[in-house]
Amino acid sequence: MNSVIAVASQKGGVGKTTTAINLAAMLARAKRKVLAIDLDPQANLTTGIGIDPIDGQRGVYGALLGLDSIEDAIVSNEEGFDIVPANRDLAGAQVELITVSRREFQLRDSLSSVRKEYNWILLDCPPSLNIVVINAMVAADSVIIPTQCEFFALQGLVELLSTIKTVQRNFNPDLKLNGILRTMYDTRNKLSREVSDQLKAHFDAQLYRTIIPRNVRLAEASSHGKSVLEYDKNCIGTTAYMAFAGELLNQESDI
Ligand SMILES: Nc1ncnc2c1ncn2[C@@H]1O[C@H](COP(=O)(O)OP(=O)(O)O)[C@@H](O)[C@H]1O
Ligand SMILES: [Mg+2]
């Protein structure tokens, strides 16, 4: 089985990259073949896994613009999964794509040659709803939405769900919402609990059972260029992302 998942939210700092890295690491640990693609010019996934986003190395930019095949941009790392790195060049892709025909399908077309090689392909999106994110949603089978349990969470979700509907209507009728992941959850914080309850009231069927707690080990791991599994396999961040990976592995029988 293979599945392409976009990890998306137009909000920054909600845990997209942390989720992409650690989910990739946990799935790789479960002996799945995993590719993580960095679609953010800030290249947090690239650096977060200990790879230098050297300018001049085209990475995902070349693949998005149809200049390079995606195979040429794939690098492996010590965590046991492959990545396609990003760098600042990617910031220009948005403008350059404007003149490209089938611009929404660039990533999908590019991925077609490697899709079958991987069990899971994770697309780490930039905090926006731009053409690069549309490319991710057109290439994907489903979307994971990480959401912080804070005041504007619901409002952001409604906007994102409407973008998913637009992509379904125009480009990718098979696109699904994989689920909504509560991140950086703080049990001591009353607002965290209230927003989580609101999410349950509105989106119960789409919410993952796993909730990712706020855990400083997750932030430390990225700053050391490692997944949390490599950095501290006994912390609550590892346990949570392991449980989350378990929920996705359960989907393998349905796909
Ligand atoms: N569960 C968590 N607990 C503590 N810090 C976290 C957690 N998830 C992410 N972070 C930190 O919060 C910041 C934003 O997370 P990140 O994954 O980069 O978000 P995004 O990709 O959505 O912008 C980063 O510094 C990251 O290390
Ligand atoms: Mg990010």
Short mmCIF file of C-alpha atoms and ligand atoms in Angstrom, two decimals, residues 11-18 44 184 212-216 218-219, ligand 1:
data_model
loop_
_atom_site.label_atom_id
_atom_site.label_comp_id
_atom_site.label_asym_id
_atom_site.label_seq_id
_atom_site.Cartn_x
_atom_site.Cartn_y
_atom_site.Cartn_z
CA LYS A 11 -0.92 28.98 10.28
CA GLY A 12 2.75 28.96 11.21
CA GLY A 13 4.01 27.34 14.38
CA VAL A 14 1.23 24.78 14.78
CA GLY A 15 3.51 21.74 14.55
CA LYS A 16 3.41 20.80 10.84
CA THR A 17 7.14 20.27 10.49
CA THR A 18 7.49 18.59 13.89
CA ASN A 44 12.74 23.71 8.74
CA MET A 184 1.19 21.37 21.79
CA ILE A 212 0.38 15.65 21.06
CA PRO A 213 1.35 17.31 24.36
CA ARG A 214 3.58 20.31 24.70
CA ASN A 215 6.99 18.75 25.29
CA VAL A 216 10.23 20.68 25.13
CA LEU A 218 10.32 17.86 20.63
CA ALA A 219 11.71 21.37 20.11
N1 LIG B 1 4.42 19.39 20.90
C1 LIG B 1 5.34 20.36 20.98
N2 LIG B 1 5.84 20.76 22.18
C2 LIG B 1 6.75 21.74 22.27
N3 LIG B 1 7.24 22.41 21.22
C3 LIG B 1 6.78 22.08 19.99
C4 LIG B 1 5.82 21.04 19.80
N4 LIG B 1 5.56 20.93 18.48
C5 LIG B 1 6.31 21.85 17.86
N5 LIG B 1 7.06 22.55 18.77
C6 LIG B 1 7.96 23.68 18.49
O1 LIG B 1 7.15 24.78 18.09
C7 LIG B 1 7.73 25.46 16.99
C8 LIG B 1 6.78 25.40 15.78
O2 LIG B 1 6.62 24.05 15.38
P1 LIG B 1 6.73 23.61 13.84
O3 LIG B 1 6.60 22.15 13.80
O4 LIG B 1 7.96 24.20 13.22
O5 LIG B 1 5.44 24.31 13.26
P2 LIG B 1 5.04 24.67 11.75
O6 LIG B 1 5.79 23.75 10.85
O7 LIG B 1 3.56 24.47 11.71
O8 LIG B 1 5.41 26.10 11.53
C9 LIG B 1 9.06 24.81 16.74
O9 LIG B 1 10.06 25.51 17.43
C10 LIG B 1 8.89 23.41 17.33
O10 LIG B 1 10.12 22.87 17.77
#
